[in-house]
């Protein structure tokens, strides 16, 4: 077995890979949020940024596949680890008090993750596939000003807004454990900076999903 | 004699004849248990009672009964070593319980720790992990160097000592939702990695110990931190982060290990 394969099929290597994909997704979430947020501030900026993201070949054909790979990898690895971990305890305890020693979020990453997966499937079918069909199948003329109207239209539907809000609550729960866990997994832990990572993690986990929710609710109420 | 303060308890204990038996929970009553007795003394009383009734006593591991050997593995009311922090089962006292309580007593549960009988599990997986690298090779030809000849920063020595206090009880595995052994293995990796005597073999050590850990069938750490909370010796998650660093850097840096 090559050293690479051996490393990444070990428990620590898998943890490391899981953490790297998580850190990548943390950055993606920020970038996505930044662009979405401009829709609250300026229609023009939002349109031009969306147009850039939607038509730039580097974004479309280099970054987008990397992102999809990152997402799929994080889920697949998550499931593989979950199955392995479940099988590491064949007989369960008759009485187990998990809350005595660990947070609910840390024990339920599978469930928060699954909910996020359902949301992503919904988001894919709801937004990404129609967008791909619009651009690459129907080959509609590129319209740099369509994006804002589309967002406004999307968030007219209260059910969609509710699904968004709930999903981002689950994302917050996932991040409350996941953010600092990713740093621990890559071995980045020190009494000097770990308290700052923990604080930053809490801030990120609450603020980022809250802002996504704010954008959805804002458009629902403002139009 | 405990008199008025004596506790009457319902015990739900895991009984399993041998490693092949399926096993089940059995219910027993014990009466007038002194709050000053230790949990293991309470188990002794139960066993005497069972012997008098002509029944098979409950098998459980124990040795030192003072928190240093790590043998007393019991999962009590859903926690390794029961309620209380920084203690083993032999250091748990009956005053932690109330009259009329029902107490669940189970063996460590992990595929890598198969039950031998009742509450006794086979923890030799830990021994095999140690044999894979938990040592420092020293020259025993008669001209062994004085350990004090090598200066060691106090902070490193303290951290190595803290890691070395791990008694190999396995409460970390028992508490972990993934039955991961990373706290134990990281303590053993750290106690050597932090000292100059441990450095020459550090890369091989972490590689071999982690490999053995994975082969034993322990789960993967997902950083819930349950192990650290339940560990009787307060072994810190800092050790797991150190092991991750040691493992990853040795994987990437070493020519071939
Ligand atoms: S790390 Fe703690 S809980 Fe795990 S074996 Fe060592 S002393 Fe026991
Ligand atoms: S019997 Fe030795 S630690 Fe409990």
PDB file of N, CA and C in Angstrom, chain B residues 77-122:
ATOM      1  N   UNK B  77     -24.943   3.242  35.780  1.00  0.00           N
ATOM      2  CA  UNK B  77     -25.979   4.233  35.455  1.00  0.00           C
ATOM      3  C   UNK B  77     -25.628   5.080  34.237  1.00  0.00           C
ATOM      4  N   UNK B  78     -25.115   4.422  33.206  1.00  0.00           N
ATOM      5  CA  UNK B  78     -24.872   5.119  31.948  1.00  0.00           C
ATOM      6  C   UNK B  78     -23.575   5.879  31.860  1.00  0.00           C
ATOM      7  N   UNK B  79     -22.675   5.701  32.862  1.00  0.00           N
ATOM      8  CA  UNK B  79     -21.377   6.382  32.802  1.00  0.00           C
ATOM      9  C   UNK B  79     -20.263   5.428  33.217  1.00  0.00           C
ATOM     10  N   UNK B  80     -19.099   5.579  32.562  1.00  0.00           N
ATOM     11  CA  UNK B  80     -17.955   4.755  32.950  1.00  0.00           C
ATOM     12  C   UNK B  80     -17.541   5.134  34.369  1.00  0.00           C
ATOM     13  N   UNK B  81     -17.382   4.166  35.220  1.00  0.00           N
ATOM     14  CA  UNK B  81     -17.043   4.385  36.641  1.00  0.00           C
ATOM     15  C   UNK B  81     -18.134   5.141  37.387  1.00  0.00           C
ATOM     16  N   UNK B  82     -19.314   5.210  36.802  1.00  0.00           N
ATOM     17  CA  UNK B  82     -20.445   5.824  37.487  1.00  0.00           C
ATOM     18  C   UNK B  82     -20.360   7.338  37.603  1.00  0.00           C
ATOM     19  N   UNK B  83     -21.211   7.918  38.462  1.00  0.00           N
ATOM     20  CA  UNK B  83     -21.188   9.372  38.615  1.00  0.00           C
ATOM     21  C   UNK B  83     -19.895   9.792  39.309  1.00  0.00           C
ATOM     22  N   UNK B  84     -19.614  11.069  39.298  1.00  0.00           N
ATOM     23  CA  UNK B  84     -18.376  11.534  39.925  1.00  0.00           C
ATOM     24  C   UNK B  84     -17.308  11.669  38.867  1.00  0.00           C
ATOM     25  N   UNK B  85     -16.367  12.570  39.105  1.00  0.00           N
ATOM     26  CA  UNK B  85     -15.320  12.859  38.121  1.00  0.00           C
ATOM     27  C   UNK B  85     -13.951  12.530  38.694  1.00  0.00           C
ATOM     28  N   UNK B  86     -13.053  12.086  37.826  1.00  0.00           N
ATOM     29  CA  UNK B  86     -11.685  11.824  38.250  1.00  0.00           C
ATOM     30  C   UNK B  86     -11.557  10.645  39.185  1.00  0.00           C
ATOM     31  N   UNK B  87     -12.498   9.699  39.101  1.00  0.00           N
ATOM     32  CA  UNK B  87     -12.413   8.528  39.969  1.00  0.00           C
ATOM     33  C   UNK B  87     -12.637   7.239  39.181  1.00  0.00           C
ATOM     34  N   UNK B  88     -12.121   6.164  39.753  1.00  0.00           N
ATOM     35  CA  UNK B  88     -12.399   4.835  39.216  1.00  0.00           C
ATOM     36  C   UNK B  88     -13.572   4.251  40.009  1.00  0.00           C
ATOM     37  N   UNK B  89     -14.042   3.074  39.613  1.00  0.00           N
ATOM     38  CA  UNK B  89     -15.191   2.484  40.327  1.00  0.00           C
ATOM     39  C   UNK B  89     -14.851   2.192  41.786  1.00  0.00           C
ATOM     40  N   UNK B  90     -13.607   1.766  42.037  1.00  0.00           N
ATOM     41  CA  UNK B  90     -13.242   1.449  43.429  1.00  0.00           C
ATOM     42  C   UNK B  90     -13.203   2.710  44.295  1.00  0.00           C
ATOM     43  N   UNK B  91     -13.128   3.879  43.668  1.00  0.00           N
ATOM     44  CA  UNK B  91     -13.110   5.135  44.433  1.00  0.00           C
ATOM     45  C   UNK B  91     -14.499   5.770  44.536  1.00  0.00           C
ATOM     46  N   UNK B  92     -15.473   5.074  43.982  1.00  0.00           N
ATOM     47  CA  UNK B  92     -16.857   5.566  44.036  1.00  0.00           C
ATOM     48  C   UNK B  92     -17.496   5.053  45.324  1.00  0.00           C
ATOM     49  N   UNK B  93     -18.168   5.930  46.024  1.00  0.00           N
ATOM     50  CA  UNK B  93     -18.781   5.519  47.291  1.00  0.00           C
ATOM     51  C   UNK B  93     -20.296   5.519  47.213  1.00  0.00           C
ATOM     52  N   UNK B  94     -20.886   4.704  48.052  1.00  0.00           N
ATOM     53  CA  UNK B  94     -22.328   4.517  48.000  1.00  0.00           C
ATOM     54  C   UNK B  94     -23.093   5.756  48.445  1.00  0.00           C
ATOM     55  N   UNK B  95     -22.379   6.710  49.063  1.00  0.00           N
ATOM     56  CA  UNK B  95     -23.054   7.948  49.462  1.00  0.00           C
ATOM     57  C   UNK B  95     -23.499   8.760  48.239  1.00  0.00           C
ATOM     58  N   UNK B  96     -22.985   8.412  47.078  1.00  0.00           N
ATOM     59  CA  UNK B  96     -23.419   9.089  45.846  1.00  0.00           C
ATOM     60  C   UNK B  96     -24.836   8.663  45.433  1.00  0.00           C
ATOM     61  N   UNK B  97     -25.351   7.627  46.090  1.00  0.00           N
ATOM     62  CA  UNK B  97     -26.667   7.104  45.704  1.00  0.00           C
ATOM     63  C   UNK B  97     -27.682   7.345  46.814  1.00  0.00           C
ATOM     64  N   UNK B  98     -28.956   7.234  46.457  1.00  0.00           N
ATOM     65  CA  UNK B  98     -30.017   7.447  47.438  1.00  0.00           C
ATOM     66  C   UNK B  98     -30.765   6.143  47.704  1.00  0.00           C
ATOM     67  N   UNK B  99     -31.341   6.089  48.889  1.00  0.00           N
ATOM     68  CA  UNK B  99     -32.142   4.930  49.248  1.00  0.00           C
ATOM     69  C   UNK B  99     -33.235   4.731  48.191  1.00  0.00           C
ATOM     70  N   UNK B 100     -33.415   3.491  47.768  1.00  0.00           N
ATOM     71  CA  UNK B 100     -34.467   3.216  46.791  1.00  0.00           C
ATOM     72  C   UNK B 100     -34.024   3.327  45.341  1.00  0.00           C
ATOM     73  N   UNK B 101     -32.788   3.753  45.107  1.00  0.00           N
ATOM     74  CA  UNK B 101     -32.296   3.911  43.724  1.00  0.00           C
ATOM     75  C   UNK B 101     -32.233   2.574  42.980  1.00  0.00           C
ATOM     76  N   UNK B 102     -32.383   2.679  41.658  1.00  0.00           N
ATOM     77  CA  UNK B 102     -32.089   1.538  40.796  1.00  0.00           C
ATOM     78  C   UNK B 102     -30.761   1.835  40.108  1.00  0.00           C
ATOM     79  N   UNK B 103     -29.830   0.902  40.188  1.00  0.00           N
ATOM     80  CA  UNK B 103     -28.501   1.141  39.602  1.00  0.00           C
ATOM     81  C   UNK B 103     -28.238   0.127  38.492  1.00  0.00           C
ATOM     82  N   UNK B 104     -27.916   0.646  37.305  1.00  0.00           N
ATOM     83  CA  UNK B 104     -27.549  -0.219  36.172  1.00  0.00           C
ATOM     84  C   UNK B 104     -26.050  -0.468  36.206  1.00  0.00           C
ATOM     85  N   UNK B 105     -25.640  -1.725  36.109  1.00  0.00           N
ATOM     86  CA  UNK B 105     -24.217  -2.056  36.119  1.00  0.00           C
ATOM     87  C   UNK B 105     -23.912  -2.927  34.902  1.00  0.00           C
ATOM     88  N   UNK B 106     -23.104  -2.378  33.988  1.00  0.00           N
ATOM     89  CA  UNK B 106     -22.819  -3.088  32.730  1.00  0.00           C
ATOM     90  C   UNK B 106     -21.318  -3.149  32.480  1.00  0.00           C
ATOM     91  N   UNK B 107     -20.897  -4.064  31.648  1.00  0.00           N
ATOM     92  CA  UNK B 107     -19.471  -4.098  31.286  1.00  0.00           C
ATOM     93  C   UNK B 107     -19.141  -2.986  30.285  1.00  0.00           C
ATOM     94  N   UNK B 108     -17.849  -2.688  30.092  1.00  0.00           N
ATOM     95  CA  UNK B 108     -17.442  -1.799  28.995  1.00  0.00           C
ATOM     96  C   UNK B 108     -18.011  -2.403  27.716  1.00  0.00           C
ATOM     97  N   UNK B 109     -18.565  -1.584  26.875  1.00  0.00           N
ATOM     98  CA  UNK B 109     -19.092  -2.078  25.607  1.00  0.00           C
ATOM     99  C   UNK B 109     -18.235  -1.581  24.451  1.00  0.00           C
ATOM    100  N   UNK B 110     -17.547  -2.482  23.793  1.00  0.00           N
ATOM    101  CA  UNK B 110     -16.793  -2.162  22.580  1.00  0.00           C
ATOM    102  C   UNK B 110     -16.485  -3.474  21.891  1.00  0.00           C
ATOM    103  N   UNK B 111     -16.537  -3.431  20.555  1.00  0.00           N
ATOM    104  CA  UNK B 111     -16.225  -4.659  19.814  1.00  0.00           C
ATOM    105  C   UNK B 111     -14.806  -5.116  20.140  1.00  0.00           C
ATOM    106  N   UNK B 112     -13.921  -4.135  20.398  1.00  0.00           N
ATOM    107  CA  UNK B 112     -12.522  -4.465  20.688  1.00  0.00           C
ATOM    108  C   UNK B 112     -12.311  -4.930  22.130  1.00  0.00           C
ATOM    109  N   UNK B 113     -13.339  -4.823  22.957  1.00  0.00           N
ATOM    110  CA  UNK B 113     -13.277  -5.298  24.354  1.00  0.00           C
ATOM    111  C   UNK B 113     -14.347  -6.375  24.561  1.00  0.00           C
ATOM    112  N   UNK B 114     -14.162  -7.577  24.028  1.00  0.00           N
ATOM    113  CA  UNK B 114     -15.235  -8.578  24.162  1.00  0.00           C
ATOM    114  C   UNK B 114     -15.447  -8.995  25.622  1.00  0.00           C
ATOM    115  N   UNK B 115     -16.687  -9.270  25.972  1.00  0.00           N
ATOM    116  CA  UNK B 115     -16.997  -9.708  27.329  1.00  0.00           C
ATOM    117  C   UNK B 115     -16.480 -11.133  27.526  1.00  0.00           C
ATOM    118  N   UNK B 116     -15.786 -11.336  28.642  1.00  0.00           N
ATOM    119  CA  UNK B 116     -15.301 -12.679  28.983  1.00  0.00           C
ATOM    120  C   UNK B 116     -16.348 -13.362  29.851  1.00  0.00           C
ATOM    121  N   UNK B 117     -16.808 -12.641  30.859  1.00  0.00           N
ATOM    122  CA  UNK B 117     -17.845 -13.150  31.747  1.00  0.00           C
ATOM    123  C   UNK B 117     -18.446 -11.975  32.523  1.00  0.00           C
ATOM    124  N   UNK B 118     -19.747 -11.945  32.637  1.00  0.00           N
ATOM    125  CA  UNK B 118     -20.461 -10.882  33.371  1.00  0.00           C
ATOM    126  C   UNK B 118     -19.901  -9.480  33.049  1.00  0.00           C
ATOM    127  N   UNK B 119     -19.196  -8.907  34.056  1.00  0.00           N
ATOM    128  CA  UNK B 119     -18.702  -7.542  33.875  1.00  0.00           C
ATOM    129  C   UNK B 119     -17.233  -7.499  33.447  1.00  0.00           C
ATOM    130  N   UNK B 120     -16.645  -8.663  33.257  1.00  0.00           N
ATOM    131  CA  UNK B 120     -15.218  -8.730  32.909  1.00  0.00           C
ATOM    132  C   UNK B 120     -15.048  -8.694  31.386  1.00  0.00           C
ATOM    133  N   UNK B 121     -14.258  -7.740  30.911  1.00  0.00           N
ATOM    134  CA  UNK B 121     -13.997  -7.681  29.466  1.00  0.00           C
ATOM    135  C   UNK B 121     -12.514  -7.911  29.196  1.00  0.00           C
ATOM    136  N   UNK B 122     -12.232  -8.306  27.973  1.00  0.00           N
ATOM    137  CA  UNK B 122     -10.853  -8.566  27.548  1.00  0.00           C
ATOM    138  C   UNK B 122     -10.257  -7.269  26.994  1.00  0.00           C
TER     139      UNK B 122
END
